[in-house]
Amino acid sequence: DSGVTQTPKHLITATGQRVTLRCSPRSGDLSVYWYQQSLDQGLQFLIQYYNGEERAKGNILERFSAQQFPDLHSELNLSSLELGDSALYFCASSVDLARNTGELFFGEGSRLTVL
Amino acid sequence: DAKTTQPPSMDCAEGRAANLPCNHSTISGNEYVYWYRQIHSQGPQYIIHGLKNNETNEMASLIITEDRKSSTLILPHATLRDTAVYYCIVRPRPHTGTASKLTFGTGTRLQVTL
């Protein structure tokens, strides 16, 4: 158990719909990362937040957005869903202290199926 | 981040040592070598990291060549539960107040067999 909690674990929805994925980082971790893993693309970095602010952005589509709240949990919003958005979405968190090892702790993922 | 090259797949007999190589010939002086693994559809799991000295923990050993252009992850006694995709990643170690993303390549699919 990494200490990172993601909900829901599974989600099935239709094209054109909007979904929200939620991530609770490990206690004390200030950074949250979102990754997408589809069958043909491997693990792709989407976006990173640090203490509520966007820190880095990867190949995240404009239809996708994320935010990190004051309690440090994060949400990834996916809208106008397409079949190709079907994937595993992972959240990770990391420590940001003087002795930061750079290790990321990953949740178990949210599996999104778009029909 | 420096690019890494790993073999796409490897097999290992249970109980034997699994040696997973990684080439990172363009690594720069401030970049660390990290290893993660992903057991089927689970979240990636940190294994070990190092800068230039060999490292060992309860999971594995990391051997980095003197020129730092390649490394080997060693699982001393592989079990069936070690079957996974292993990712070698090179990136700078974050400093206080920062954190940098991990860029995953395609990794090595290790199959441990009876």
Coordinates of C-alpha atoms in Angstrom, one line a residue:
Chain A
D1 CA 0.0 0.0 0.0
S2 CA 1.6 3.2 -1.2
G3 CA -0.6 5.5 0.8
V4 CA -2.0 7.2 -2.3
T5 CA -5.7 6.7 -2.7
Q6 CA -7.5 7.0 -6.0
T7 CA -11.3 6.8 -6.7
P8 CA -13.1 5.4 -8.4
K9 CA -11.2 2.2 -9.3
H10 CA -13.3 1.6 -12.3
L11 CA -15.5 3.8 -14.4
I12 CA -17.5 3.1 -17.5
T13 CA -19.1 6.0 -19.4
A14 CA -20.1 7.1 -22.9
T15 CA -18.5 9.3 -25.4
G16 CA -19.2 13.0 -24.9
Q17 CA -19.5 12.6 -21.2
R18 CA -17.5 14.2 -18.4
V19 CA -15.9 12.4 -15.4
T20 CA -13.8 13.4 -12.4
L21 CA -11.1 11.3 -11.0
R22 CA -10.0 11.9 -7.4
C23 CA -6.6 11.4 -5.7
S24 CA -5.6 11.7 -2.1
P25 CA -1.8 11.9 -1.7
R26 CA 0.2 10.4 1.1
S27 CA 0.0 12.3 4.3
G28 CA 2.5 15.2 4.1
D29 CA 3.2 15.0 0.4
L30 CA 2.8 18.3 -1.3
S31 CA 3.2 17.2 -4.9
V32 CA 0.7 15.3 -7.0
Y33 CA 1.2 14.0 -10.4
W34 CA -1.2 12.5 -13.0
Y35 CA -0.3 9.9 -15.5
Q36 CA -2.2 8.2 -18.3
Q37 CA -1.5 4.7 -19.4
S38 CA -3.2 3.4 -22.5
L39 CA -2.4 0.1 -24.3
D40 CA -0.4 1.7 -27.1
Q41 CA 1.1 4.7 -25.3
G42 CA 2.7 3.5 -22.1
L43 CA 2.8 5.8 -19.1
Q44 CA 2.4 9.4 -20.2
F45 CA 2.9 12.3 -17.8
L46 CA -0.1 14.6 -17.8
I47 CA 0.4 17.3 -15.1
Q48 CA 1.9 18.0 -11.7
Y49 CA 0.7 20.2 -8.9
Y50 CA 2.8 21.4 -5.9
N51 CA 1.0 22.8 -2.9
G52 CA -2.0 23.9 -4.9
E53 CA -0.1 25.4 -7.9
E54 CA 0.5 23.9 -11.3
R55 CA 4.2 23.0 -11.5
A56 CA 4.6 21.1 -14.7
K57 CA 2.5 20.1 -17.7
G58 CA 2.9 17.2 -20.1
N59 CA 0.9 16.1 -23.0
I60 CA -2.4 16.9 -21.4
L61 CA -5.3 17.5 -23.7
E62 CA -7.3 20.8 -23.5
R63 CA -10.4 18.7 -22.7
F64 CA -8.6 17.6 -19.5
S65 CA -8.0 19.8 -16.5
A66 CA -6.8 19.2 -13.0
Q67 CA -6.6 21.0 -9.7
Q68 CA -5.1 20.5 -6.3
F69 CA -7.2 21.7 -3.3
P70 CA -6.1 23.3 0.0
D71 CA -6.3 19.9 1.7
L72 CA -3.8 18.7 -1.0
H73 CA -6.2 16.2 -2.7
S74 CA -6.4 16.5 -6.4
E75 CA -9.0 16.0 -9.1
L76 CA -8.5 15.2 -12.8
N77 CA -11.5 16.3 -14.9
L78 CA -11.9 14.7 -18.3
S79 CA -14.6 16.1 -20.6
S80 CA -16.0 15.5 -24.0
L81 CA -14.8 12.0 -23.7
E82 CA -13.7 10.0 -26.7
L83 CA -13.0 6.3 -27.2
G84 CA -9.3 6.9 -27.1
D85 CA -9.5 8.3 -23.6
S86 CA -10.0 4.8 -22.3
A87 CA -7.0 4.2 -20.2
L88 CA -5.6 3.7 -16.7
Y89 CA -5.1 7.0 -14.9
F90 CA -2.5 7.0 -12.2
C91 CA -2.0 9.6 -9.5
A92 CA 1.3 9.8 -7.7
S93 CA 2.6 11.9 -4.8
S94 CA 6.0 12.9 -3.5
V95 CA 7.7 14.4 -0.5
D96 CA 9.2 17.9 -0.8
L97 CA 11.5 18.2 2.1
A98 CA 15.2 18.8 2.5
R99 CA 15.8 15.1 2.3
N100 CA 13.7 14.5 -0.7
T101 CA 14.8 11.4 -2.5
G102 CA 12.7 12.1 -5.6
E103 CA 10.7 9.0 -5.1
L104 CA 7.2 9.0 -6.4
F105 CA 4.4 7.0 -4.7
F106 CA 1.7 5.8 -7.1
G107 CA -1.8 4.9 -6.4
E108 CA -3.5 1.8 -7.9
G109 CA -5.1 3.8 -10.7
S110 CA -8.6 4.5 -12.0
R111 CA -9.6 2.5 -15.0
L112 CA -11.7 4.5 -17.4
T113 CA -13.6 2.8 -20.2
V114 CA -15.4 5.0 -22.7
L115 CA -18.0 3.2 -24.8
Chain B
D1 CA 16.1 14.1 -18.8
A2 CA 18.7 11.7 -20.3
K3 CA 17.3 9.0 -22.5
T4 CA 17.6 5.3 -21.5
T5 CA 17.7 2.1 -23.5
Q6 CA 16.5 -1.2 -22.1
P7 CA 15.9 -4.6 -23.7
P8 CA 12.2 -5.1 -24.3
S9 CA 12.0 -8.5 -22.5
M10 CA 14.0 -10.9 -20.4
D11 CA 13.3 -14.3 -18.8
C12 CA 14.6 -15.5 -15.5
A13 CA 14.2 -18.8 -13.6
E14 CA 12.8 -18.5 -10.1
G15 CA 15.4 -18.5 -7.5
R16 CA 18.1 -17.2 -9.8
A17 CA 19.4 -13.7 -10.0
A18 CA 17.8 -11.4 -12.5
N19 CA 20.1 -8.8 -14.0
L20 CA 18.4 -6.0 -15.9
P21 CA 20.6 -3.7 -17.9
C22 CA 20.1 -0.1 -18.8
N23 CA 22.1 2.2 -21.0
H24 CA 22.1 5.9 -20.3
S25 CA 25.1 7.2 -22.3
T26 CA 24.0 10.8 -22.3
I27 CA 23.6 11.0 -18.5
S28 CA 24.8 14.3 -17.0
G29 CA 26.7 14.8 -13.8
N30 CA 23.6 15.8 -11.7
E31 CA 21.4 13.1 -12.9
Y32 CA 20.4 10.0 -10.8
V33 CA 19.4 6.6 -12.0
Y34 CA 16.0 5.4 -10.7
W35 CA 14.4 2.1 -11.1
Y36 CA 10.7 1.4 -10.9
R37 CA 8.6 -1.6 -11.7
Q38 CA 5.0 -2.1 -12.6
I39 CA 3.3 -5.4 -11.9
H40 CA 0.4 -6.0 -14.3
S41 CA -1.9 -2.9 -14.3
Q42 CA -0.8 -1.9 -10.8
G43 CA 0.7 1.5 -10.0
P44 CA 4.5 1.7 -10.6
Q45 CA 6.6 0.9 -7.5
Y46 CA 9.9 2.5 -6.6
I47 CA 12.8 0.0 -6.3
I48 CA 16.0 1.9 -5.9
H49 CA 18.1 4.8 -7.1
G50 CA 21.7 5.9 -7.2
L51 CA 24.1 8.5 -8.4
K52 CA 27.5 6.8 -8.9
N53 CA 28.0 4.4 -6.1
N54 CA 26.5 1.0 -6.0
E55 CA 23.4 0.8 -3.9
T56 CA 21.5 -2.0 -2.2
N57 CA 18.3 -2.2 -0.3
E58 CA 15.9 -4.9 0.7
M59 CA 14.5 -5.2 -2.8
A60 CA 17.5 -5.0 -5.1
S61 CA 21.0 -3.9 -5.9
L62 CA 22.0 -1.2 -8.4
I63 CA 25.4 -1.4 -10.1
I64 CA 26.4 1.8 -11.9
T65 CA 29.5 1.7 -14.2
E66 CA 32.4 4.0 -13.4
D67 CA 31.6 6.2 -16.4
R68 CA 27.9 6.2 -15.4
K69 CA 26.9 5.4 -18.9
S70 CA 25.1 2.2 -17.9
S71 CA 23.7 0.4 -14.9
T72 CA 22.3 -3.0 -13.9
L73 CA 19.5 -3.7 -11.6
I74 CA 20.0 -7.0 -9.8
L75 CA 17.2 -9.0 -8.1
P76 CA 19.2 -11.5 -6.2
H77 CA 16.6 -14.3 -5.9
A78 CA 13.8 -13.7 -8.3
T79 CA 10.4 -15.0 -7.5
L80 CA 7.2 -15.3 -9.6
R81 CA 6.0 -12.1 -7.9
D82 CA 8.9 -10.2 -9.5
T83 CA 7.3 -10.7 -12.9
A84 CA 6.7 -7.1 -14.0
V85 CA 7.8 -4.3 -16.4
Y86 CA 11.0 -2.7 -15.0
Y87 CA 11.7 0.9 -15.9
C88 CA 15.1 2.6 -15.8
I89 CA 14.8 6.4 -15.5
V90 CA 17.4 9.1 -15.3
R91 CA 16.6 12.5 -13.9
P92 CA 18.0 15.1 -11.6
R93 CA 17.4 14.7 -7.9
P94 CA 14.8 17.3 -6.8
H95 CA 15.9 20.0 -4.4
T96 CA 13.8 21.3 -1.5
G97 CA 10.6 22.8 -2.6
T98 CA 10.6 21.2 -6.0
A99 CA 9.7 17.8 -7.5
S100 CA 10.3 16.7 -11.0
K101 CA 8.2 14.3 -13.0
L102 CA 9.3 10.8 -14.0
T103 CA 9.5 10.1 -17.7
F104 CA 8.8 6.5 -18.4
G105 CA 10.2 4.7 -21.4
T106 CA 9.0 1.2 -22.5
G107 CA 11.0 -0.7 -19.9
T108 CA 12.0 -4.3 -19.8
R109 CA 9.3 -7.0 -19.3
L110 CA 10.8 -9.5 -16.9
Q111 CA 9.1 -12.9 -16.9
V112 CA 10.1 -15.2 -14.0
T113 CA 9.4 -18.8 -14.6
L114 CA 9.4 -22.0 -12.6

